[in-house]
PDB file of C-alpha atoms and ligand atoms in Angstrom:
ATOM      1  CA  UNK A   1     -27.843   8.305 -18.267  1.00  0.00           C
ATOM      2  CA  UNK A   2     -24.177   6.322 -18.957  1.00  0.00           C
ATOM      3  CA  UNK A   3     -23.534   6.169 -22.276  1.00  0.00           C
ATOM      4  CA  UNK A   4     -23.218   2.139 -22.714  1.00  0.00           C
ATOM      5  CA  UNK A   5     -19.836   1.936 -23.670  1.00  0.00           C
ATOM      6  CA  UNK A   6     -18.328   4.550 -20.753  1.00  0.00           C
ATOM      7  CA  UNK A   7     -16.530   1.943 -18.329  1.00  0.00           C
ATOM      8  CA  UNK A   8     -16.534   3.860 -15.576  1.00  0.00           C
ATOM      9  CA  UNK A   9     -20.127   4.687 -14.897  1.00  0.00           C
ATOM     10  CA  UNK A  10     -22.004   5.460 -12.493  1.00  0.00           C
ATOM     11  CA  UNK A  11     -22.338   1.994 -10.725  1.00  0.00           C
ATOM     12  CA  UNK A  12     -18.276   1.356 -11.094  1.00  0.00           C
ATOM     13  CA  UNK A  13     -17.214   4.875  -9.523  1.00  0.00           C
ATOM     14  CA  UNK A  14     -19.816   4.085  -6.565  1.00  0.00           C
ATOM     15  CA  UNK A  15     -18.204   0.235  -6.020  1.00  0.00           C
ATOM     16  CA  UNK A  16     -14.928   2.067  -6.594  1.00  0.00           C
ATOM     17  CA  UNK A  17     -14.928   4.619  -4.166  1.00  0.00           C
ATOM     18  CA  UNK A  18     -16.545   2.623  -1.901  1.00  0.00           C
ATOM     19  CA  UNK A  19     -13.152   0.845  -2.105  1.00  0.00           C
ATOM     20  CA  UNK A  20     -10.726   3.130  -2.316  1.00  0.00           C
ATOM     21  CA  UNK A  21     -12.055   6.357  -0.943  1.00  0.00           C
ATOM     22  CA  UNK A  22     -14.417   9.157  -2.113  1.00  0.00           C
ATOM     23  CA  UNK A  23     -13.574  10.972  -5.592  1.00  0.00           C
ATOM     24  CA  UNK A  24     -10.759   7.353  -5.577  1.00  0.00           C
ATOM     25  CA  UNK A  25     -10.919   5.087  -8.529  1.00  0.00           C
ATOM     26  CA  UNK A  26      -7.509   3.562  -7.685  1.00  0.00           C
ATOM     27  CA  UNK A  27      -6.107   2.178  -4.669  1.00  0.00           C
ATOM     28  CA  UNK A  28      -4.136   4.264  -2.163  1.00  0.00           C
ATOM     29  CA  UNK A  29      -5.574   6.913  -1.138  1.00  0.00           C
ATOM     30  CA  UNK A  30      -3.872  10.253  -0.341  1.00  0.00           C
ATOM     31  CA  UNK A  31      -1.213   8.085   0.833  1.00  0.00           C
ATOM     32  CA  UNK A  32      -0.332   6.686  -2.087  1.00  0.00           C
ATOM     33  CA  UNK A  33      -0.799  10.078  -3.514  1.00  0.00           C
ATOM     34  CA  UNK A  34       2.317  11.696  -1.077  1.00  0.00           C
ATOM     35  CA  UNK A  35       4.609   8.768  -1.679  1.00  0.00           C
ATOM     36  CA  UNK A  36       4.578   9.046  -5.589  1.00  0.00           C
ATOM     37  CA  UNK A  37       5.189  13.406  -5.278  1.00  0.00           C
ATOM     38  CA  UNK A  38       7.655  12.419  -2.838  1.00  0.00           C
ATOM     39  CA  UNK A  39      10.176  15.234  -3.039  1.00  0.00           C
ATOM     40  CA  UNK A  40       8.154  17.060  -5.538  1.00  0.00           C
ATOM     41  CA  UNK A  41       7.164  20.717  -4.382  1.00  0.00           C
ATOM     42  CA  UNK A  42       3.845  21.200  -5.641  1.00  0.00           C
ATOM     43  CA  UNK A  43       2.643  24.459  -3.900  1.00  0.00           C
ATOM     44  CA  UNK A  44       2.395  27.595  -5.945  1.00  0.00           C
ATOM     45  CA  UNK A  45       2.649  25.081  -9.137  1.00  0.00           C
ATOM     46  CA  UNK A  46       0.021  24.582 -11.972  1.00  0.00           C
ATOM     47  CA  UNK A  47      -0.779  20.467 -12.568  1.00  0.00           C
ATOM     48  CA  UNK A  48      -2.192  18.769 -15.171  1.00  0.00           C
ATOM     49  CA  UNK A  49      -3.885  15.513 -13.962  1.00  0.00           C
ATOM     50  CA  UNK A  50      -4.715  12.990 -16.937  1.00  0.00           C
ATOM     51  CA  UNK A  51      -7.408  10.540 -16.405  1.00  0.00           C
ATOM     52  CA  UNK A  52      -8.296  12.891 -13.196  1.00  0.00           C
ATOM     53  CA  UNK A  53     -11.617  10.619 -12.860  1.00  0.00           C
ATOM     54  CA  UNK A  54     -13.868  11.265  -9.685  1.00  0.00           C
ATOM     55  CA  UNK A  55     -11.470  14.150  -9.004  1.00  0.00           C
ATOM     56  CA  UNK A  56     -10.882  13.198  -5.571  1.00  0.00           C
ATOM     57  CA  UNK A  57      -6.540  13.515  -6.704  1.00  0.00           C
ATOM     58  CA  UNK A  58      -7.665  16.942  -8.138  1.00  0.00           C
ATOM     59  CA  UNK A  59      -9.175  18.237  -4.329  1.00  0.00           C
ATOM     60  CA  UNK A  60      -5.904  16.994  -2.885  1.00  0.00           C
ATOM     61  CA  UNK A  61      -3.617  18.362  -4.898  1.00  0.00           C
ATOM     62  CA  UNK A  62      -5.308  21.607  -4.182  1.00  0.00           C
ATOM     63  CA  UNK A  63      -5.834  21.165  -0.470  1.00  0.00           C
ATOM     64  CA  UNK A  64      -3.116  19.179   0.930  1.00  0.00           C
ATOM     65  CA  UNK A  65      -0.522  20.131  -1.748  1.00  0.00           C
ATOM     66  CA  UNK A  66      -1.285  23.755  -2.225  1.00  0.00           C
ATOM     67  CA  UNK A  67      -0.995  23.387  -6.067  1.00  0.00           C
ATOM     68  CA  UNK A  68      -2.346  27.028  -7.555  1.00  0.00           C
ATOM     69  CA  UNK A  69      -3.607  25.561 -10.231  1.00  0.00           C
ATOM     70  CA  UNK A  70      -5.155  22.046 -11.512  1.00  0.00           C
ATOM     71  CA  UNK A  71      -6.379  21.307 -14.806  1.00  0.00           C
ATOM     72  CA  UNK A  72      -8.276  17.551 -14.300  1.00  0.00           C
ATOM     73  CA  UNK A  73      -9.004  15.711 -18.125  1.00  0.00           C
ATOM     74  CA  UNK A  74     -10.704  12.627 -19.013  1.00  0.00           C
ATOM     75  CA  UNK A  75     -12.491  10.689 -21.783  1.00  0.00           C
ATOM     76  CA  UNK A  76     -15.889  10.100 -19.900  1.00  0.00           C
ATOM     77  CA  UNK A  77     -18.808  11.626 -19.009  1.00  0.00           C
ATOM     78  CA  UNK A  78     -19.634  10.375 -15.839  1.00  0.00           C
ATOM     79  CA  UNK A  79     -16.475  10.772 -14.189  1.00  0.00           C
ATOM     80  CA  UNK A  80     -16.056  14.581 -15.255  1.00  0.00           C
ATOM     81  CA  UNK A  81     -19.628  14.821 -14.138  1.00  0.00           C
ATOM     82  CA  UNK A  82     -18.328  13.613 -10.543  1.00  0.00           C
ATOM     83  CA  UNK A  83     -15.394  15.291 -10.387  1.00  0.00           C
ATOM     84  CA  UNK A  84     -17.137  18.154 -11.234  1.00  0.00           C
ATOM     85  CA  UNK A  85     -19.738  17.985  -8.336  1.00  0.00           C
ATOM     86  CA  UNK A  86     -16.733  17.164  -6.187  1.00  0.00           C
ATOM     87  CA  UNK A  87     -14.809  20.538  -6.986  1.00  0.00           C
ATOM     88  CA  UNK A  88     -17.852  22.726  -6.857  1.00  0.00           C
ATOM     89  CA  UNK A  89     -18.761  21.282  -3.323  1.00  0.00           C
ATOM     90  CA  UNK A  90     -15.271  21.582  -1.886  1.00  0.00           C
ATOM     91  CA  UNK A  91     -15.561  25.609  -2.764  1.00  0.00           C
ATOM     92  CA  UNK A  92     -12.630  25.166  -5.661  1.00  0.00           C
ATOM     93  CA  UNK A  93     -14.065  25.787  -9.145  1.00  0.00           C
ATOM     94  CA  UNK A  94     -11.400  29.096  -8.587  1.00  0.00           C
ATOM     95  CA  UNK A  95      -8.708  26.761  -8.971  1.00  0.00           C
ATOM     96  CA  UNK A  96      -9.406  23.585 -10.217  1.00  0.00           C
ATOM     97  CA  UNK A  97     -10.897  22.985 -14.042  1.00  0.00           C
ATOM     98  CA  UNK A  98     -12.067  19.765 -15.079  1.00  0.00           C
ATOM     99  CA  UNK A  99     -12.324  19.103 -18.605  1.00  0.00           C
ATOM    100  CA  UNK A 100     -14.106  16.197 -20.638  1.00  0.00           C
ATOM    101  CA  UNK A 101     -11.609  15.441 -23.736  1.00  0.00           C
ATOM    102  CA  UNK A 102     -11.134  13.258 -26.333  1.00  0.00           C
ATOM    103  CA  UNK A 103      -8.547  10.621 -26.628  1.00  0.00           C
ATOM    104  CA  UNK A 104      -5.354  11.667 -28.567  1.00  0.00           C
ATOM    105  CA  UNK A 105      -3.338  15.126 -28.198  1.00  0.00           C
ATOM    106  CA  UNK A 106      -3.608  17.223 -25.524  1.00  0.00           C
ATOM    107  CA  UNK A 107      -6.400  20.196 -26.247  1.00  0.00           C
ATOM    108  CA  UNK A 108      -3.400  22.595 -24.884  1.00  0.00           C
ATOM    109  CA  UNK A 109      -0.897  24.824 -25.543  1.00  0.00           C
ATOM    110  CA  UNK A 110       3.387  23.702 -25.347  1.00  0.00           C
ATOM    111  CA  UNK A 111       4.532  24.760 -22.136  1.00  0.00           C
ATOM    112  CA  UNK A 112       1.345  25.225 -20.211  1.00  0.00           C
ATOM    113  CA  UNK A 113       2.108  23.143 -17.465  1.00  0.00           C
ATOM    114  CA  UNK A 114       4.348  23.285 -14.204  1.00  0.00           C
ATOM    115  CA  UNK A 115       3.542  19.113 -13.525  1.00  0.00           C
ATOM    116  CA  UNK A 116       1.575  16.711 -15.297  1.00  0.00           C
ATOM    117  CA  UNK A 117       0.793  14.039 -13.633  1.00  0.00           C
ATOM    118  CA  UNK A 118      -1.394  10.923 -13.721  1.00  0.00           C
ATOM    119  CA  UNK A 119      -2.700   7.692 -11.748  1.00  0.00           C
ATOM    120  CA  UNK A 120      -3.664   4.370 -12.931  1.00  0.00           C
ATOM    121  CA  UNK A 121      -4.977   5.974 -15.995  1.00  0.00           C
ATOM    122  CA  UNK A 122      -2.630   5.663 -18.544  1.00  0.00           C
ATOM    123  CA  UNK A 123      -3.549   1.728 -18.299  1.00  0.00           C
ATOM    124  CA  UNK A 124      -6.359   3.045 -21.203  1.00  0.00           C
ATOM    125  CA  UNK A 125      -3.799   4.607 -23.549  1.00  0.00           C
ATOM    126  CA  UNK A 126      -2.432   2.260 -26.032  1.00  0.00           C
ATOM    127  CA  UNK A 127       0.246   4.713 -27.645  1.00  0.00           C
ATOM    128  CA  UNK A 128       2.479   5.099 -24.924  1.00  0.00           C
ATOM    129  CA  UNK A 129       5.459   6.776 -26.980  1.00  0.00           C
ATOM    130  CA  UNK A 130       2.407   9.163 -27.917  1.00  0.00           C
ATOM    131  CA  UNK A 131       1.537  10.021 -24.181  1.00  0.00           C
ATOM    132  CA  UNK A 132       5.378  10.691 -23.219  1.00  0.00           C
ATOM    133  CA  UNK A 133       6.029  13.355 -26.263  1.00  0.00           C
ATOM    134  CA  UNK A 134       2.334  15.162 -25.473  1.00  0.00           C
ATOM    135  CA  UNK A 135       3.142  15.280 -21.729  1.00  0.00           C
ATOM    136  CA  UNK A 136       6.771  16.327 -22.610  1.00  0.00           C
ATOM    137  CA  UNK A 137       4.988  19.042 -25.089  1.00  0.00           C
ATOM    138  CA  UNK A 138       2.871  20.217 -22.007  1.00  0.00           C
ATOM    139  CA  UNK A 139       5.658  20.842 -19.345  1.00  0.00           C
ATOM    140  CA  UNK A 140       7.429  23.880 -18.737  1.00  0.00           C
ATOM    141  CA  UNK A 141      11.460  23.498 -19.414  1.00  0.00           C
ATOM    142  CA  UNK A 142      12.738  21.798 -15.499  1.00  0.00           C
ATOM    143  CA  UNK A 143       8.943  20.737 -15.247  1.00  0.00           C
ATOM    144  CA  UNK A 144       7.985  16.996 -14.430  1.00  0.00           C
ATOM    145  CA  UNK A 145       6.077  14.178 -15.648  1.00  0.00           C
ATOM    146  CA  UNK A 146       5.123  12.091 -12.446  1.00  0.00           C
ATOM    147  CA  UNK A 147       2.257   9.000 -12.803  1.00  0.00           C
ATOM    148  CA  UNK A 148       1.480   5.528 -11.208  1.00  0.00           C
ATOM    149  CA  UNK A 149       0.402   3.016 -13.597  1.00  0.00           C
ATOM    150  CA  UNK A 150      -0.892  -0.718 -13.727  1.00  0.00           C
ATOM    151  CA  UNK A 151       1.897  -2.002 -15.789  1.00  0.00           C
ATOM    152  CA  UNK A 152       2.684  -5.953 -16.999  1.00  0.00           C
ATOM    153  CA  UNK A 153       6.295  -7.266 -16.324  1.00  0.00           C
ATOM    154  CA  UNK A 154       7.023  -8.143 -19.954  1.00  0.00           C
ATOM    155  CA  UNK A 155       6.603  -7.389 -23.655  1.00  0.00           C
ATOM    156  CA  UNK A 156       5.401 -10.689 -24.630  1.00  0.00           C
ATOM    157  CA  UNK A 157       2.074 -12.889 -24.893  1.00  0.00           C
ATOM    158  CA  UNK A 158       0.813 -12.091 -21.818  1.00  0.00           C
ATOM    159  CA  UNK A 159       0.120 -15.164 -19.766  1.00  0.00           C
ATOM    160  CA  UNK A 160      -2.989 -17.260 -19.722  1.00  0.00           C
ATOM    161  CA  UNK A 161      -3.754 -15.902 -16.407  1.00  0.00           C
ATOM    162  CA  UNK A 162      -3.173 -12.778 -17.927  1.00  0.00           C
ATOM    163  CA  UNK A 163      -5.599 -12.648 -20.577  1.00  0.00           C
ATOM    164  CA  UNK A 164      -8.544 -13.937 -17.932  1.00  0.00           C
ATOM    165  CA  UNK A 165      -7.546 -11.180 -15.645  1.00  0.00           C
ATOM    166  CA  UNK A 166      -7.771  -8.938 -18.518  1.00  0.00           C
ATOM    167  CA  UNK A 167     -11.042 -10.290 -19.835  1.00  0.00           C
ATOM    168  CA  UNK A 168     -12.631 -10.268 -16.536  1.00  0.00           C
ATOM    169  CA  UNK A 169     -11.618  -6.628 -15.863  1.00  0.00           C
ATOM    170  CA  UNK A 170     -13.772  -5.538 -18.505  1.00  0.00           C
ATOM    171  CA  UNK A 171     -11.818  -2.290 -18.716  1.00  0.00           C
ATOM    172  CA  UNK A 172      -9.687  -2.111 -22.510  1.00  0.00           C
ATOM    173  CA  UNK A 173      -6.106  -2.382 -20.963  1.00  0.00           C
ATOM    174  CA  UNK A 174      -3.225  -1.282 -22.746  1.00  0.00           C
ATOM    175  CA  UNK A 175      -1.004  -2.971 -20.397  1.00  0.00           C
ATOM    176  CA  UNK A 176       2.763  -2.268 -21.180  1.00  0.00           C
ATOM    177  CA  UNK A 177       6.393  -3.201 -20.052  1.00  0.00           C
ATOM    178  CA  UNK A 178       8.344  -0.775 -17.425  1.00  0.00           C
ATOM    179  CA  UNK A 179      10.815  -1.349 -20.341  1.00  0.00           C
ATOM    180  CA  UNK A 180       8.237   0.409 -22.938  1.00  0.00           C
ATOM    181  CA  UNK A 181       7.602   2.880 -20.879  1.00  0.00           C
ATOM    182  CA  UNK A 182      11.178   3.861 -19.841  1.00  0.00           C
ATOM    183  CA  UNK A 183      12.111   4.244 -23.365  1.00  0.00           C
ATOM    184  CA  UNK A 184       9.323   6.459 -24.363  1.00  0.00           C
ATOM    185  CA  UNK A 185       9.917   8.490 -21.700  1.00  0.00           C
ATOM    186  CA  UNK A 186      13.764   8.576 -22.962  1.00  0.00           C
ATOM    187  CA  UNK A 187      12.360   9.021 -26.908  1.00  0.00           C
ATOM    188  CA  UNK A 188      10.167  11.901 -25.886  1.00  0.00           C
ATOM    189  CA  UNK A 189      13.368  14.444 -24.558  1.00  0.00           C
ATOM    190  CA  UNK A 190      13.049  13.308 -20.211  1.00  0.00           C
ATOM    191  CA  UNK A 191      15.727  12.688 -18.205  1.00  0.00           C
ATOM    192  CA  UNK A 192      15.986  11.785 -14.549  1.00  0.00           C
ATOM    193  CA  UNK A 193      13.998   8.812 -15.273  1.00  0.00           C
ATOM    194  CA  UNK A 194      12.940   6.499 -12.349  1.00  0.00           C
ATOM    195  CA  UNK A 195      10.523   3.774 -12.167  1.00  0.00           C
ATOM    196  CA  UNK A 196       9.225   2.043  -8.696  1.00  0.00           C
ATOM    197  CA  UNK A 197       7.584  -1.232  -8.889  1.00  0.00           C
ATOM    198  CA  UNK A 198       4.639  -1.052  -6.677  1.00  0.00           C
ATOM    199  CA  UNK A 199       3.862  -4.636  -7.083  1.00  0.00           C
ATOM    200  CA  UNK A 200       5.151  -6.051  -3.537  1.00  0.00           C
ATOM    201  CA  UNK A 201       2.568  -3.096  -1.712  1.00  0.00           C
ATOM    202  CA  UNK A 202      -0.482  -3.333  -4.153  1.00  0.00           C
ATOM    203  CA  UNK A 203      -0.299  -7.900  -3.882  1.00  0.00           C
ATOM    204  CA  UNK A 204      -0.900  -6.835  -0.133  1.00  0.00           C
ATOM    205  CA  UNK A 205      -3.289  -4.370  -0.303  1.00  0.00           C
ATOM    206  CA  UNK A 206      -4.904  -6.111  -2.674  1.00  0.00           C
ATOM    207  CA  UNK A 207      -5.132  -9.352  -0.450  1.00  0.00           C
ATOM    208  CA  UNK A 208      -7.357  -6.599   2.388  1.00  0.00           C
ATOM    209  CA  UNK A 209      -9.419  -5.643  -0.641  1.00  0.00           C
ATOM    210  CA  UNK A 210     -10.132  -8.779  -1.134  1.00  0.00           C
ATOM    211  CA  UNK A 211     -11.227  -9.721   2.320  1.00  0.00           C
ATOM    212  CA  UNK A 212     -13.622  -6.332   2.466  1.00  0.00           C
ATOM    213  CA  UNK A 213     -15.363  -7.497  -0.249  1.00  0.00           C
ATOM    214  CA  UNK A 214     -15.840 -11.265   0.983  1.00  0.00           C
ATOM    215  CA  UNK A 215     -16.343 -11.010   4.163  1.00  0.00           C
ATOM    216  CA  UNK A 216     -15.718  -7.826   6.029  1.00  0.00           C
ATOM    217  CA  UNK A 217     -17.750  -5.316   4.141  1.00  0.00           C
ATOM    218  CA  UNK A 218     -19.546  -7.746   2.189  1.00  0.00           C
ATOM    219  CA  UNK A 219     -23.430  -6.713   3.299  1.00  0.00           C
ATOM    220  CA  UNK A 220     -22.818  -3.038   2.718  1.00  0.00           C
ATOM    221  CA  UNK A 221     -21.389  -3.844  -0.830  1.00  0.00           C
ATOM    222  CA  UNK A 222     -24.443  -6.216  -1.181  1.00  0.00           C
ATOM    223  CA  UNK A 223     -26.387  -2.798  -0.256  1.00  0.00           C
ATOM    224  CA  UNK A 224     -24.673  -0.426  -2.169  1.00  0.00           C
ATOM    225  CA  UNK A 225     -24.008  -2.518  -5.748  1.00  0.00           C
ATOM    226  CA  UNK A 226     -25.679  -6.130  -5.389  1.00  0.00           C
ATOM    227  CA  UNK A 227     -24.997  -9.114  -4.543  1.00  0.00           C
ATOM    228  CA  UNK A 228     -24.393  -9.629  -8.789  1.00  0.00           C
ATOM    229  CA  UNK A 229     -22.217  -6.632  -9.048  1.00  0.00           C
ATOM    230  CA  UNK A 230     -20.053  -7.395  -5.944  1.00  0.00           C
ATOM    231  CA  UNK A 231     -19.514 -11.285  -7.081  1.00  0.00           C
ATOM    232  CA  UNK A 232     -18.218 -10.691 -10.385  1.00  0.00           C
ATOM    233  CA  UNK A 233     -15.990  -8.128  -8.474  1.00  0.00           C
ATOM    234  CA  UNK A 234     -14.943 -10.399  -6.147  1.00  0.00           C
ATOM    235  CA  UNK A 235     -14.076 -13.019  -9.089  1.00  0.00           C
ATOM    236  CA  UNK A 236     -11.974  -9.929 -10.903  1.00  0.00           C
ATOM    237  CA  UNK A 237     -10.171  -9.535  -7.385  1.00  0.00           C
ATOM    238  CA  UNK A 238      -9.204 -13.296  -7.488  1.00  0.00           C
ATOM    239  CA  UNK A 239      -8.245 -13.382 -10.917  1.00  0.00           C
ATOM    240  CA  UNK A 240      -6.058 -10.070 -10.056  1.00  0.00           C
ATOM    241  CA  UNK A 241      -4.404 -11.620  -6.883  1.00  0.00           C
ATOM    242  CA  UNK A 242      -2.846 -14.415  -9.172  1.00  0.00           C
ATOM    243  CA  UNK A 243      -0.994 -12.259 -11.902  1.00  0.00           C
ATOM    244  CA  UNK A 244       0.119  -9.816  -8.866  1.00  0.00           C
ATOM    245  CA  UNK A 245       1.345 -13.088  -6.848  1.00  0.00           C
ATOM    246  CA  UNK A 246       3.051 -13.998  -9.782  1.00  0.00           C
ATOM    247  CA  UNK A 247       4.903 -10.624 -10.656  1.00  0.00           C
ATOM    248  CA  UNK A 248       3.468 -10.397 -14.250  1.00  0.00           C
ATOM    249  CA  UNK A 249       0.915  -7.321 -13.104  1.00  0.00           C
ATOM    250  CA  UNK A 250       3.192  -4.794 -11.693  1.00  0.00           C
ATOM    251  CA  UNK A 251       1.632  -1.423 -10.772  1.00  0.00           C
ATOM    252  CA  UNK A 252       4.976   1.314 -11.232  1.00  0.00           C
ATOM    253  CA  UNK A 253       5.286   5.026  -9.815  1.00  0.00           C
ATOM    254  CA  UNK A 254       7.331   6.341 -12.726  1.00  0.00           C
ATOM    255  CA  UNK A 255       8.780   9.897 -13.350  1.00  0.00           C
ATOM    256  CA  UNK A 256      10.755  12.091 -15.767  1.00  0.00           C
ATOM    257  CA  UNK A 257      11.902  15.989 -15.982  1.00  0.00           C
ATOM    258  CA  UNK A 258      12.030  18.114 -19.252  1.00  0.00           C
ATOM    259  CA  UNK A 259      15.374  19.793 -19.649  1.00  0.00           C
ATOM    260  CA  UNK A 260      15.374  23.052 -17.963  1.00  0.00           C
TER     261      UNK A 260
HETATM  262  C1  SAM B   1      -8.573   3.812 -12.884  1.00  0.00           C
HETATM  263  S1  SAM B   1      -9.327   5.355 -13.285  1.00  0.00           S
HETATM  264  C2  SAM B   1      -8.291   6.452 -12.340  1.00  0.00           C
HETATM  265  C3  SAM B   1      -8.915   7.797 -12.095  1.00  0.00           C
HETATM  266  C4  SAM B   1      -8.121   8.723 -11.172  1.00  0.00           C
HETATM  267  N1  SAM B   1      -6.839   9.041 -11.716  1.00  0.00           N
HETATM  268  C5  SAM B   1      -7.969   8.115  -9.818  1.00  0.00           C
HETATM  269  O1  SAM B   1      -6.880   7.605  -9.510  1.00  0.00           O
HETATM  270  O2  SAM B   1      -8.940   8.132  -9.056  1.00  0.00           O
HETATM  271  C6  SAM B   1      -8.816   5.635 -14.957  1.00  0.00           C
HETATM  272  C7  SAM B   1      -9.370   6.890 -15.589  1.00  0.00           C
HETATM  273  O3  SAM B   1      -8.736   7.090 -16.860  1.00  0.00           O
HETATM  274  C8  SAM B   1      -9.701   7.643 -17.733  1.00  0.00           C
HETATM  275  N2  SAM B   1      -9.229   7.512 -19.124  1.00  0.00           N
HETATM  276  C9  SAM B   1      -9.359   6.471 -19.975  1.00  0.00           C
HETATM  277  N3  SAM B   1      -8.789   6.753 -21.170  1.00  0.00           N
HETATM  278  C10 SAM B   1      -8.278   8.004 -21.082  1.00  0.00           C
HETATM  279  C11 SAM B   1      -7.595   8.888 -21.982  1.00  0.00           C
HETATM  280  N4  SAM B   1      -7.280   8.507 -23.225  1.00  0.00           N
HETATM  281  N5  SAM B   1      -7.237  10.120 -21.545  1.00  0.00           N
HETATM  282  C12 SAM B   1      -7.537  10.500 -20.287  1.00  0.00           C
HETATM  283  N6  SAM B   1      -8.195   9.721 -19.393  1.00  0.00           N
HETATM  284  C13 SAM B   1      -8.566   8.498 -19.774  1.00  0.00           C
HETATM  285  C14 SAM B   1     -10.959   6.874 -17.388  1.00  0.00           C
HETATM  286  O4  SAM B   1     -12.128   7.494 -17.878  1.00  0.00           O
HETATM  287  C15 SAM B   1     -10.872   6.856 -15.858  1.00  0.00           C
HETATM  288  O5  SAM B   1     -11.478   7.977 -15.289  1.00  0.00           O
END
């Protein structure tokens, strides 16, 4: 049984990965996942995934990045229950450890870590300035801090189309500015800072999502979730597609590196 406040339960990782892939709650795929470690050499490394969900990120970085080690942590049941299936059926409980946490401070030691990394996770974590210093804590001196987040475009009230995208996610945002996040990265010791705004590629993807769920994979959805489920879906999709048209939601590969 789902606990009834865990948001992603069993229902939402099925819709989810029915979306964006198996062990995917985010879009992209392993794509996505080899354009934000672009230049990063992960092989022989140990990784720290935050918000590792389903664990399909956790598999890959194993398999098709060759990390040695990954350490996969997040809030909620269900997911760590999936991700944990999903590592013991791909043969790699040797090298991959998935641990249920609670929000707040890492449950690890300074300096345990080769990368920590993240994607569309940190959305949940309203202390950003928090998350920089405990990743910086984490990292080995020379190590690096590489995530993609859902991000908003501006410190302010967010917009009214905002707040009903918000609302009809369902999901607690703690949307912040690339702004915010820059400068916790810079409070919490990183340099080499970059940020990538990911908006112009997710408005388009999202636009196919979209249409899978309307019309092209509608019946399987309908199958799968319900016709219920997949309508207030498709409603969150609309109400999505407006804030990415207009800029405001702006999904951001981001990255930093501890002094060696
Ligand atoms: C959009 S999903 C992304 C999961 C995974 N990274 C992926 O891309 O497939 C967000 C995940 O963040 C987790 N999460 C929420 N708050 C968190 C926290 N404070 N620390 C770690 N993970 C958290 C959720 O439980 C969920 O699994």
């Amino acid at each position: 049984m789902n606990a009834a406040e865990d948001l992603y339960a069993d229902q939402a990782i099925k819709f989810l990965e029915m979306l964006w892939g198996e062990g995917y709650l985010s879009p992209g795929g392993l794509d996505e996942i080899k354009r934000l470690l672009t230049g990063m050499d992960v092989r022989g490394k140990h990784v720290l995934d935050i918000g590792c969900g389903s664990g399909g990120i956790a598999v890959g970085l194993a398999n098709e990045f060759n990390a040695q080690r990954v350490t996969g942590i997040d809030v909620e049941k269900p997911v760590v229950e999936a991700a944990r299936r999903r590592v013991e059926n791909a043969g790699l409980s040797d090298i991959i450890e998935i641990k249920l946490v609670s929000p707040g401070p890492f449950p690890f030691e300074d300096e345990s870590f080769d990368i920590v990394f993240s994607k569309d996770s940190i959305i949940h974590i309203a202390d950003k300035e928090m998350l920089a210093k405990q990743a910086y804590r984490v990292l080995r001196p020379g190590g690096w801090f590489v995530a993609s987040d859902w991000l908003i475009s501006h410190d302010d009230e967010p917009s009214q189309a905002m707040k009903d995208y918000i609302k009809q996610e369902g999901l607690e945002f703690r949307m912040a500015s690339p702004g915010r996040y820059e400068s916790a990265l810079e409070k919490a010791g990183f340099s080499n800072i970059s940020l990538t705004n990911r908006n112009p590629w997710y408005l388009q993807t999202a636009k196919q999502e979209l249409s899978e769920l309307e019309d092209t994979r509608r019946a399987e959805f309908v199958a799968e979730v319900g016709e219920a489920y997949l309508l207030d879906n498709i409603k969150t999709w609309k109400a999505m597609l407006e804030v990415l048209a207009s800029g405001e939601h702006c999904p951001h590969h981001f990255r930093g590196q501890k002094t060696a």
